Amino acid sequence: MRVTRAAAALALAASVQAISKISRKGRYLYDDSGSRFYIKGVAYQEQGTVVQSSDNSFGEPSTFIDPLSSASACKRDVSYLQDLGVNTIRVYSVNSSLDHDDCMKTFSDAGIYTIIDLSLPLNGSIDRASPSWSTNLLDQYLTTIDVFSGYDNVLAYNVGNEVVIGVNTTVAAPFIKAAARDVKAYLKSKSTDVLVGYAAIDGTPNWRDPLANYLTCDPNGKGSGDYAIDLYGLNNYEWCGDSTYEEAYAGTNGDYAGLSIPAYFSEFGCVESGQTRTWSEVEALYSDDMTDIWSGGLAFSYFPAESAAGQFGMVTVSDDGNSITTSDDFNNLKEQYNKVSPSNDPSSSSDNYINCFATNDTWLASNTLPPTPNEKQCECLESNLSCQFTPATANYSTVVGELLNYACSTLGSQGASCDDIGADGGTGTYGIVSGCDSTIKLSYVMSLFYEANDNNAQACSFNGNGTVNSQSTESAASGASACVSPSVFTPTAPANEPSSTGGSGSGGSSSSGSSGSDENAAADIWADKRAFAGMGIAVVVSMVSAVWTLL
C-alpha cells in the first residue's frame, strides 16, 4: 500500500516527543508553559542563481536549493545552530517532491522551529509587476502545506516576501491578503493553527506602515482575523556597525507600536564593506525598548550570500560538503544571542483587529480582495474553449506572455478586450477568468480572437501554439459565465499533490553537500502547464517575480 507523504510525516511526528507548541495570543507569541516566545534565528538557505534587480540590492532569485532535503547537511549544521543559540530557521523555498523527514526531525529534536516561505522563484510567487492570485499558486501553496503538515516544528508559513516594494506596487497587496485568507481557511479546515505570515521589505513609512496595517485589518469591519496574517516580518537593515537604538530603531519601533499581531525582524544584519559584523543590534532588539512590539528576529544569513551590498554569511562549507568553518560573524552573533534574556511580560494579550482604511495618494490598494481560485471551474471553462493553447515547445513560459500580449493588443484594435482575465488590485476589479492559471487565460483570449475572426482555423494557430477544439459548442464568454462563479470559500487539497515520499535527501547533493535538490527544482515540481503564475495580463512582464530576498 502506498503511504502519502503527509501520513508518513504524521507517523514520524507521533514517534518522537513534540517540542513545545508556539501559539499567537494577540500581538505576542507564547509557548506551552505560557512564557513569551522570542524568535532567535537565522536565514538558512544556500544561495541559488540570483538575477540583479534595480528594485532590490539583494537581487532576485531564479533558482533555489532546498536546505531541508539533505539529511547529512542538516545533521552537519544542527550542532552549529544550537551553539549559535538559534531556536528558529527561515527557509525561503522548498521542493515539495523531496523528502524532508530527516531534516525536520533533526531540527525538532534540537528544539529548532522553521518558518517556511510558500513561494518559489520566478513563476511560483505573486508577481509585483503583474499580480494575480490564481489556481496554480494556490495549489502550490497548499501542496507545500500538506507536505509539511505532519511536522511539529513548523512555526509559520509565509505567503509572500517583499512583493510590495514602493507606492506603485501597493496594488499587489490585495493578492497577498487573499492568499493569507485562503491559506488560513485551509489550515483551519485541517484543524491546525500554524501561523500565516508575510515578510516585508523596509522602505519609507508612507507606504511601509500602511502595508502592515492593511495585512492585519478586517475588511468586513467585524474584528475578525480571518482576513489578517498572524505574523508580520520586516526585513530590516537599519542598524549598521556600532549604531544605537535611537539612531537605528527608535523611529521604526514607534511606527509599529499599534500593530495588532506579533512582529519580528524577518531579516537583519547590515553588512559594511570590509567590516566584521558585531551584531550589537541584538541587545537592542531583545531589550525592553523593543520587546513590547517585537518578538525577536532572524539574522541574515547562515550560508554565504553575495549581494550588491556585500558578502553575507557566517559559515563556509568544505568542498566535499562534510564540514563547516565558522567566521567571526558567527562567533559574534553567538555571543550576542546567548547573552540576551528578554522580558516575559506581558503574560497574555488579546486580539484587536482594526478596520481597513481607504486608499490615498501613497496607498493604492483596494479593500476588495480577489476571490478564491477555483480549479474545477477553470477546468470546466478550459474544456469548453474553442481555441486551446497547445504549446509547440516544452519551455513555454515566455511564449505565454508574448502570446497574451499579441492577442490582447489585437483584440483591442477590433473593439474587444481582455478585461475578463485582468485583475486590478487598485480598483478591486477582478475579471471572471482572473483566478485561472495563465495558460487557461491564454486559451480564453485565443478563443476570443478566434471567434472574432469568424472561427477561421488560421486565427487559432498562434504560430503553431493553438488548436481548434471541435467539441466546443459555445462562445468563450458564454463558457465563462456557465462555468465560473467567483466567490470566497475554503479551498481543498490539490488533486495532483505528491503522493509518496521521495528519496533520501543525501542523494544528488550539490557541491557543498547541503541539498538533495538540484538548482532547477522549481521546474521539476511544476513541469506541467499549471505552473506558470506570474505571466502578464495583456502585457509582457518581467520574468523576475518577488519571491524572497536573496537566495
Coordinates of C-alpha atoms in Angstrom, one line a residue:
M1 CA 0.0 0.0 0.0
R2 CA 1.3 3.4 -0.9
V3 CA 1.6 5.8 2.0
T4 CA 1.2 9.5 1.4
R5 CA 3.9 12.0 2.4
A6 CA 1.6 13.7 4.8
A7 CA 0.7 10.4 6.5
A8 CA 4.3 9.4 6.8
A9 CA 5.1 12.7 8.3
L10 CA 2.3 12.4 10.9
A11 CA 3.6 9.0 11.9
L12 CA 7.1 10.4 12.2
A13 CA 5.9 13.3 14.3
A14 CA 4.0 10.9 16.6
S15 CA 7.0 8.8 17.2
V16 CA 9.1 11.5 18.9
Q17 CA 8.4 13.8 21.8
A18 CA 7.0 17.0 20.4
I19 CA 8.7 20.3 21.1
S20 CA 6.6 23.0 22.7
K21 CA 3.8 24.3 20.7
I22 CA 4.0 28.0 19.9
S23 CA 0.8 30.0 19.8
R24 CA -0.2 33.5 19.0
K25 CA -2.3 35.4 21.6
G26 CA -3.0 38.9 20.4
R27 CA 0.3 40.6 19.5
Y28 CA 2.7 38.1 21.2
L29 CA 3.9 34.5 20.9
Y30 CA 3.7 32.1 23.8
D31 CA 4.9 28.5 24.4
D32 CA 3.1 25.7 26.2
S33 CA 4.1 27.0 29.6
G34 CA 2.7 30.4 28.9
S35 CA 6.0 32.1 28.6
R36 CA 6.6 34.6 25.8
F37 CA 8.4 33.1 22.8
Y38 CA 11.0 35.2 21.0
I39 CA 12.4 34.2 17.6
K40 CA 16.2 33.9 17.8
G41 CA 17.0 32.7 14.3
V42 CA 18.9 32.7 11.1
A43 CA 18.1 32.6 7.4
Y44 CA 19.0 29.1 6.4
Q45 CA 19.3 28.6 2.7
E46 CA 22.2 28.4 0.3
Q47 CA 22.2 30.9 -2.5
G48 CA 20.9 29.8 -5.9
T49 CA 21.3 31.8 -9.0
V50 CA 20.5 35.5 -8.5
V51 CA 19.3 38.0 -11.1
Q52 CA 20.3 41.5 -10.2
S53 CA 17.5 43.9 -9.8
S54 CA 17.4 47.7 -9.7
D55 CA 14.5 47.4 -7.2
N56 CA 16.5 45.5 -4.6
S57 CA 20.2 45.5 -3.8
F58 CA 20.0 41.8 -2.8
G59 CA 18.8 40.8 -6.3
E60 CA 16.1 38.3 -7.1
P61 CA 16.4 34.5 -7.3
S62 CA 15.9 32.4 -10.4
T63 CA 16.8 29.0 -8.9
F64 CA 16.9 27.6 -5.4
I65 CA 18.5 24.9 -3.3
D66 CA 16.2 23.2 -0.8
P67 CA 18.1 23.1 2.5
L68 CA 15.6 20.7 4.2
S69 CA 16.1 17.8 1.8
S70 CA 19.6 16.7 2.7
A71 CA 19.8 14.7 6.0
S72 CA 23.6 14.8 6.1
A73 CA 23.7 18.6 5.7
C74 CA 21.1 19.1 8.4
K75 CA 22.9 16.8 10.8
R76 CA 26.2 18.6 9.9
D77 CA 24.7 22.0 10.7
V78 CA 22.4 21.3 13.7
S79 CA 25.2 21.5 16.4
Y80 CA 26.4 24.8 15.0
L81 CA 22.9 26.2 15.1
Q82 CA 22.5 25.1 18.7
D83 CA 25.9 26.6 19.5
L84 CA 24.7 29.8 17.9
G85 CA 21.7 29.9 20.3
V86 CA 19.2 29.6 17.4
N87 CA 15.6 28.4 18.0
T88 CA 14.2 29.2 14.5
I89 CA 15.4 29.0 10.9
R90 CA 13.8 30.6 7.9
V91 CA 13.7 28.7 4.6
Y92 CA 12.8 30.7 1.5
S93 CA 11.8 27.9 -0.9
V94 CA 11.3 24.1 -0.7
N95 CA 10.8 21.4 -3.2
S96 CA 7.6 19.6 -2.2
S97 CA 8.5 16.5 -4.2
L98 CA 11.5 15.7 -2.0
D99 CA 11.8 14.0 1.4
H100 CA 12.1 16.4 4.4
D101 CA 11.6 13.9 7.2
D102 CA 15.2 13.6 8.4
C103 CA 15.9 17.3 8.4
M104 CA 12.7 18.2 10.2
K105 CA 13.2 15.6 12.8
T106 CA 16.8 16.7 13.3
F107 CA 15.7 20.2 13.9
S108 CA 12.7 19.3 16.0
D109 CA 14.8 17.1 18.3
A110 CA 17.2 20.1 18.7
G111 CA 14.3 22.5 19.6
I112 CA 14.5 24.4 16.4
Y113 CA 11.4 25.7 14.6
T114 CA 11.0 26.5 11.0
I115 CA 9.4 29.4 9.1
I116 CA 8.7 28.3 5.6
D117 CA 8.0 30.6 2.7
L118 CA 5.5 29.0 0.3
S119 CA 6.6 30.8 -2.8
L120 CA 9.1 29.7 -5.4
P121 CA 11.4 31.7 -7.7
L122 CA 10.1 33.1 -11.0
N123 CA 6.6 31.8 -11.7
G124 CA 5.8 30.4 -8.2
S125 CA 5.1 33.7 -6.5
I126 CA 2.8 36.8 -6.5
D127 CA 4.4 38.9 -9.2
R128 CA 4.6 42.5 -8.1
A129 CA 4.7 43.7 -11.8
S130 CA 1.5 41.8 -12.7
P131 CA 0.0 40.4 -9.6
S132 CA -2.7 37.7 -9.6
W133 CA -4.0 35.1 -7.2
S134 CA -4.7 32.0 -9.3
T135 CA -5.3 28.3 -9.1
N136 CA -1.7 27.2 -9.8
L137 CA -0.3 29.4 -7.0
L138 CA -3.0 28.3 -4.6
D139 CA -2.3 24.6 -5.4
Q140 CA 1.5 25.2 -5.0
Y141 CA 1.0 26.7 -1.6
L142 CA -1.4 24.0 -0.4
T143 CA 0.8 21.2 -1.6
T144 CA 3.7 22.6 0.4
I145 CA 1.5 22.9 3.5
D146 CA 0.3 19.3 3.1
V147 CA 3.9 18.0 2.8
F148 CA 4.9 19.8 6.0
S149 CA 1.7 19.4 7.9
G150 CA 2.9 16.4 9.9
Y151 CA 5.9 18.2 11.4
D152 CA 5.6 19.6 14.9
N153 CA 8.2 22.4 14.4
V154 CA 6.6 24.5 11.7
L155 CA 6.1 27.8 13.3
A156 CA 4.7 29.7 10.3
Y157 CA 4.2 29.8 6.5
N158 CA 4.9 33.0 4.7
V159 CA 2.6 33.8 1.8
G160 CA 5.0 36.3 0.3
N161 CA 8.3 38.1 0.6
E162 CA 8.9 41.7 -0.5
V163 CA 6.1 41.7 -3.0
V164 CA 5.3 45.3 -2.2
I165 CA 8.4 47.5 -2.6
G166 CA 7.0 51.0 -3.1
V167 CA 3.9 53.1 -3.6
N168 CA 3.2 51.9 -7.1
T169 CA 3.3 48.2 -6.1
T170 CA 0.9 48.6 -3.2
V171 CA -1.8 47.5 -5.7
A172 CA -0.3 44.0 -5.2
A173 CA -1.4 44.0 -1.5
P174 CA -4.9 42.6 -2.1
F175 CA -3.4 39.5 -3.7
I176 CA -1.2 38.9 -0.6
K177 CA -4.2 39.4 1.6
A178 CA -6.3 37.0 -0.5
A179 CA -3.5 34.4 -0.3
A180 CA -3.4 34.7 3.5
R181 CA -7.2 34.5 3.7
D182 CA -7.3 31.2 1.7
V183 CA -4.3 29.6 3.4
K184 CA -5.7 30.4 6.8
A185 CA -9.1 28.9 5.8
Y186 CA -7.3 25.8 4.6
L187 CA -5.2 25.4 7.7
K188 CA -8.4 25.8 9.8
S189 CA -10.1 23.1 7.8
K190 CA -7.2 20.8 8.7
S191 CA -7.5 21.7 12.4
T192 CA -4.1 23.3 12.6
D193 CA -3.2 26.8 13.8
V194 CA 0.2 27.1 12.3
L195 CA 0.8 30.9 11.8
V196 CA 0.5 32.6 8.4
G197 CA 2.9 35.4 7.8
Y198 CA 4.4 37.8 5.3
A199 CA 7.9 39.3 5.2
A200 CA 8.1 43.0 4.1
I201 CA 10.9 44.9 2.6
D202 CA 11.9 48.1 4.5
G203 CA 11.1 51.4 3.0
T204 CA 9.6 54.8 3.5
P205 CA 6.9 55.0 6.2
N206 CA 4.3 56.5 3.8
W207 CA 3.6 53.0 2.3
R208 CA 5.5 50.7 4.6
D209 CA 3.4 51.4 7.7
P210 CA 0.0 51.2 5.8
L211 CA 1.1 47.8 4.4
A212 CA 1.4 46.4 7.9
N213 CA -2.0 47.8 8.9
Y214 CA -3.6 46.5 5.6
L215 CA -2.4 43.0 6.1
T216 CA -3.7 42.9 9.6
C217 CA -7.0 44.7 9.2
D218 CA -10.5 43.3 8.8
P219 CA -12.1 44.5 5.6
N220 CA -15.6 43.5 6.8
G221 CA -15.4 45.6 10.0
K222 CA -16.2 42.7 12.3
G223 CA -13.0 42.5 14.2
S224 CA -12.2 39.1 12.7
G225 CA -8.8 37.7 12.0
D226 CA -10.0 35.5 9.0
Y227 CA -8.5 38.1 6.6
A228 CA -5.4 39.0 8.5
I229 CA -2.0 37.5 8.7
D230 CA -0.8 36.2 12.0
L231 CA 2.9 37.2 12.0
Y232 CA 4.4 40.3 10.4
G233 CA 8.1 40.2 9.3
L234 CA 10.2 43.2 8.5
N235 CA 13.4 42.7 6.6
N236 CA 15.3 45.4 8.4
Y237 CA 18.9 46.5 7.8
E238 CA 18.9 49.9 9.5
W239 CA 21.4 49.1 12.2
C240 CA 24.9 49.2 10.6
G241 CA 28.1 49.0 12.6
D242 CA 28.2 50.5 16.0
S243 CA 24.8 52.2 15.8
T244 CA 22.4 52.9 18.7
Y245 CA 18.7 52.3 19.3
E246 CA 17.9 55.9 18.9
E247 CA 19.7 56.2 15.6
A248 CA 18.6 52.9 14.0
Y249 CA 15.4 51.6 15.6
A250 CA 13.5 54.2 17.6
G251 CA 11.6 55.6 14.6
T252 CA 10.6 52.2 13.2
N253 CA 9.7 51.0 16.7
G254 CA 7.2 53.8 17.1
D255 CA 5.8 53.2 13.6
Y256 CA 4.7 49.7 14.6
A257 CA 3.5 50.4 18.1
G258 CA -0.1 49.9 17.1
L259 CA 0.2 46.6 15.3
S260 CA -2.3 44.1 16.4
I261 CA -0.3 40.9 15.7
P262 CA 3.3 39.7 16.6
A263 CA 6.0 41.3 14.6
Y264 CA 9.7 40.3 14.2
F265 CA 12.7 41.1 12.0
S266 CA 12.4 38.5 9.3
E267 CA 16.0 39.5 8.3
F268 CA 18.6 41.7 9.9
G269 CA 22.3 42.1 9.8
C270 CA 23.7 45.1 7.8
V271 CA 27.0 44.5 6.0
E272 CA 29.6 47.2 5.7
S273 CA 32.4 46.8 3.3
G274 CA 35.4 45.1 4.9
Q275 CA 33.8 45.1 8.4
T276 CA 33.1 42.2 10.6
R277 CA 29.6 42.3 12.0
T278 CA 29.5 42.7 15.8
W279 CA 25.7 42.2 15.9
S280 CA 25.3 44.9 18.6
E281 CA 21.7 45.4 17.4
V282 CA 20.8 42.1 19.1
E283 CA 21.0 43.6 22.5
A284 CA 18.6 46.4 21.4
L285 CA 16.2 44.1 19.6
Y286 CA 15.7 41.9 22.7
S287 CA 15.7 44.9 25.2
D288 CA 12.7 46.4 27.0
D289 CA 12.8 49.2 24.4
M290 CA 11.6 46.8 21.7
T291 CA 10.1 43.7 23.2
D292 CA 6.8 45.4 23.8
I293 CA 6.4 45.5 20.0
W294 CA 8.8 42.9 18.5
S295 CA 9.2 39.2 19.1
G296 CA 12.8 38.8 18.0
G297 CA 14.3 38.3 14.6
L298 CA 16.3 36.3 12.1
A299 CA 20.0 37.1 11.3
F300 CA 20.9 37.0 7.7
S301 CA 22.5 34.6 6.7
Y302 CA 24.0 31.3 7.9
F303 CA 25.3 30.4 4.5
P304 CA 27.4 32.7 2.3
A305 CA 25.4 35.0 0.1
E306 CA 26.6 37.6 -2.4
S307 CA 24.7 40.9 -2.9
A308 CA 25.3 44.4 -4.2
A309 CA 25.6 45.4 -0.6
G310 CA 28.5 43.0 0.1
Q311 CA 29.2 39.4 1.3
F312 CA 26.8 37.9 3.8
G313 CA 27.2 34.6 5.6
M314 CA 28.5 33.2 8.9
V315 CA 30.0 29.9 7.8
T316 CA 31.7 28.3 4.8
V317 CA 31.1 24.7 3.7
S318 CA 34.0 22.5 2.7
D319 CA 34.3 21.4 -0.9
D320 CA 33.2 17.9 0.0
G321 CA 30.2 19.2 2.0
N322 CA 31.2 17.4 5.1
S323 CA 32.5 20.1 7.4
I324 CA 31.8 23.7 8.4
T325 CA 34.2 26.6 9.2
T326 CA 32.7 29.4 11.3
S327 CA 33.7 33.1 10.9
D328 CA 33.9 36.0 13.3
D329 CA 30.4 36.9 12.2
F330 CA 29.3 33.5 13.6
N331 CA 31.2 33.9 16.9
N332 CA 30.0 37.4 17.4
L333 CA 26.3 36.5 16.8
K334 CA 26.7 33.5 19.1
E335 CA 28.0 35.8 21.9
Q336 CA 25.1 38.2 21.4
Y337 CA 22.3 35.6 21.1
N338 CA 23.5 33.7 24.2
K339 CA 23.6 36.7 26.5
V340 CA 20.2 38.2 25.8
S341 CA 17.3 37.5 28.2
P342 CA 14.2 39.3 27.0
S343 CA 11.3 40.2 29.2
N344 CA 8.5 37.6 29.8
D345 CA 5.9 40.4 30.0
P346 CA 3.1 40.6 29.2
S347 CA 1.8 37.2 30.2
S348 CA -1.2 37.5 28.0
S349 CA -2.6 39.5 25.1
S350 CA -6.0 39.7 23.3
D351 CA -6.9 40.1 19.6
N352 CA -7.8 43.6 18.4
Y353 CA -8.2 43.7 14.7
I354 CA -8.6 47.2 13.2
N355 CA -10.9 48.2 10.4
C356 CA -9.3 48.7 7.0
F357 CA -8.8 52.3 5.8
A358 CA -9.4 53.9 2.4
T359 CA -7.0 54.4 -0.4
N360 CA -4.9 57.6 -0.6
D361 CA -2.0 59.0 -2.6
T362 CA 0.6 56.7 -1.2
W363 CA -1.7 53.6 -0.5
L364 CA -3.3 52.4 -3.7
A365 CA -4.7 49.0 -2.6
S366 CA -8.4 48.4 -2.6
N367 CA -10.1 46.7 0.3
T368 CA -12.0 44.4 -2.2
L369 CA -9.9 41.2 -2.5
P370 CA -9.7 38.7 -5.3
P371 CA -12.0 35.6 -5.0
T372 CA -10.7 32.2 -4.0
P373 CA -9.2 30.5 -7.1
N374 CA -11.4 27.6 -8.2
E375 CA -9.6 24.9 -10.2
K376 CA -12.7 22.9 -11.1
Q377 CA -14.4 25.9 -12.5
C378 CA -11.3 26.9 -14.5
E379 CA -11.0 23.3 -15.9
C380 CA -14.7 23.4 -16.9
L381 CA -14.0 26.6 -18.8
E382 CA -10.9 25.2 -20.4
S383 CA -12.6 22.1 -21.7
N384 CA -15.3 24.2 -23.5
L385 CA -13.0 26.8 -25.1
S386 CA -13.0 26.8 -28.9
C387 CA -9.3 27.5 -29.3
Q388 CA -6.9 25.9 -26.8
F389 CA -3.2 26.6 -26.0
T390 CA -1.1 23.6 -27.1
P391 CA 2.4 24.9 -26.9
A392 CA 4.9 23.9 -29.6
T393 CA 7.8 23.9 -27.0
A394 CA 8.1 22.4 -23.5
N395 CA 9.7 25.6 -22.2
Y396 CA 6.8 27.9 -23.0
S397 CA 6.7 30.3 -20.0
T398 CA 7.9 33.2 -22.1
V399 CA 5.6 32.2 -25.0
V400 CA 2.6 32.6 -22.8
G401 CA 3.4 36.3 -22.1
E402 CA 4.2 37.0 -25.7
L403 CA 1.0 35.4 -27.0
L404 CA -1.1 37.2 -24.3
N405 CA 0.4 40.5 -25.3
Y406 CA -0.2 39.9 -29.0
A407 CA -3.7 38.5 -28.7
C408 CA -4.9 41.2 -26.3
S409 CA -3.4 44.1 -28.3
T410 CA -5.0 42.7 -31.5
L411 CA -8.4 42.3 -29.7
G412 CA -8.2 45.9 -28.6
S413 CA -7.9 47.0 -32.2
Q414 CA -11.0 45.0 -33.0
G415 CA -13.1 46.7 -30.3
A416 CA -12.8 43.8 -27.9
S417 CA -10.8 43.5 -24.6
C418 CA -9.0 41.2 -22.2
D419 CA -10.9 42.5 -19.2
D420 CA -12.2 39.1 -18.3
I421 CA -8.7 37.8 -17.5
G422 CA -7.5 41.0 -15.8
A423 CA -7.1 41.8 -12.1
D424 CA -6.7 45.3 -10.7
G425 CA -5.8 45.5 -7.0
G426 CA -6.2 49.3 -7.1
T427 CA -9.9 49.4 -8.1
G428 CA -10.7 45.9 -6.6
T429 CA -12.0 44.7 -10.0
Y430 CA -11.2 41.1 -10.9
G431 CA -12.2 39.6 -14.2
I432 CA -14.2 36.4 -14.2
V433 CA -11.2 34.4 -15.5
S434 CA -8.6 36.2 -13.4
G435 CA -8.3 33.3 -10.9
C436 CA -7.4 30.7 -13.5
D437 CA -3.8 29.9 -14.3
S438 CA -2.1 31.8 -17.2
T439 CA -2.4 29.0 -19.7
I440 CA -6.2 28.9 -19.3
K441 CA -6.3 32.7 -19.5
L442 CA -4.3 32.4 -22.7
S443 CA -6.7 29.8 -24.2
Y444 CA -9.6 32.1 -23.3
V445 CA -8.0 35.1 -25.1
M446 CA -7.1 32.9 -28.1
S447 CA -10.7 31.7 -28.2
L448 CA -12.0 35.3 -28.2
F449 CA -9.6 36.1 -31.0
Y450 CA -10.6 33.0 -33.0
E451 CA -14.3 33.8 -32.6
A452 CA -13.8 37.5 -33.5
N453 CA -12.3 36.2 -36.8
D454 CA -15.3 34.1 -37.8
N455 CA -13.8 30.9 -36.4
N456 CA -11.2 30.8 -39.1
A457 CA -8.8 27.9 -38.2
Q458 CA -5.8 30.1 -39.0
A459 CA -6.9 32.6 -36.3
C460 CA -6.4 29.8 -33.8
S461 CA -2.9 28.9 -34.9
F462 CA -0.8 31.5 -33.0
N463 CA 2.3 30.3 -34.7
G464 CA 1.6 26.7 -34.1
N465 CA 0.7 27.1 -30.4
G466 CA -3.1 26.8 -30.7
T467 CA -5.5 24.1 -31.7
V468 CA -9.2 24.3 -32.5
N469 CA -11.4 22.4 -30.1
S470 CA -14.0 20.7 -32.2
Q471 CA -16.1 19.7 -29.1
S472 CA -16.7 23.3 -28.2
T473 CA -20.4 24.3 -28.5
E474 CA -20.5 27.9 -27.1
S475 CA -18.6 31.1 -27.1
A476 CA -15.7 31.8 -24.7
A477 CA -17.8 34.4 -22.8
S478 CA -20.7 32.1 -22.5
G479 CA -18.5 29.3 -21.3
A480 CA -17.0 31.6 -18.6
S481 CA -20.5 32.6 -17.4
A482 CA -21.6 29.0 -17.3
C483 CA -18.5 27.5 -15.6
V484 CA -17.1 30.3 -13.4
S485 CA -18.8 31.8 -10.4
P486 CA -16.2 33.8 -8.4
S487 CA -16.6 33.5 -4.6
V488 CA -14.7 33.1 -1.4
F489 CA -14.7 29.6 0.1
T490 CA -12.4 27.2 1.9
P491 CA -10.1 25.6 -0.6
T492 CA -9.4 21.8 -0.7
A493 CA -6.3 19.9 -1.3
P494 CA -4.9 19.9 -4.8
A495 CA -5.8 16.8 -6.8
N496 CA -2.2 16.2 -8.0
E497 CA -0.1 16.8 -5.0
P498 CA 2.9 14.5 -4.2
S499 CA 1.6 11.1 -3.1
S500 CA 4.6 9.3 -1.8
T501 CA 7.8 10.1 0.0
G502 CA 10.8 11.0 -2.2
G503 CA 14.3 9.5 -2.0
S504 CA 16.9 10.3 0.6
G505 CA 17.9 13.9 0.7
S506 CA 21.5 12.9 0.7
G507 CA 21.4 11.8 -3.0
G508 CA 22.3 14.2 -5.8
S509 CA 23.8 16.8 -3.5
S510 CA 25.3 20.0 -4.8
S511 CA 29.0 20.5 -4.5
S512 CA 28.5 21.9 -1.0
G513 CA 26.5 18.9 0.1
S514 CA 23.7 21.0 1.7
S515 CA 20.9 20.0 -0.6
G516 CA 19.4 17.0 -2.2
S517 CA 17.7 19.1 -4.9
D518 CA 19.2 20.5 -8.0
E519 CA 19.1 24.2 -8.6
N520 CA 16.2 24.0 -11.0
A521 CA 13.9 22.3 -8.5
A522 CA 11.0 24.6 -9.3
A523 CA 10.9 23.3 -12.9
D524 CA 10.9 19.7 -11.6
I525 CA 7.9 20.3 -9.4
W526 CA 5.8 22.4 -11.6
A527 CA 6.6 21.0 -15.0
D528 CA 3.1 21.0 -16.3
K529 CA 1.1 23.9 -17.6
R530 CA -0.4 24.7 -14.2
A531 CA 3.0 26.1 -13.2
F532 CA 3.0 29.5 -14.8
A533 CA 1.5 32.0 -12.4
G534 CA 3.1 35.4 -12.8
M535 CA 2.6 35.9 -16.5
G536 CA 1.4 39.3 -17.7
I537 CA -2.2 40.1 -18.4
A538 CA -2.2 41.9 -21.8
V539 CA 1.4 43.0 -21.3
V540 CA 4.8 41.2 -21.5
V541 CA 6.0 41.3 -17.9
S542 CA 9.4 40.7 -16.3
M543 CA 10.2 37.1 -15.6
V544 CA 11.6 38.1 -12.2
S545 CA 9.0 37.8 -9.5
A546 CA 9.0 38.9 -5.9
V547 CA 9.8 35.7 -4.1
W548 CA 12.4 36.3 -1.5
T549 CA 15.3 38.5 -0.9
L550 CA 18.5 36.7 -2.0
L551 CA 18.7 33.0 -2.2

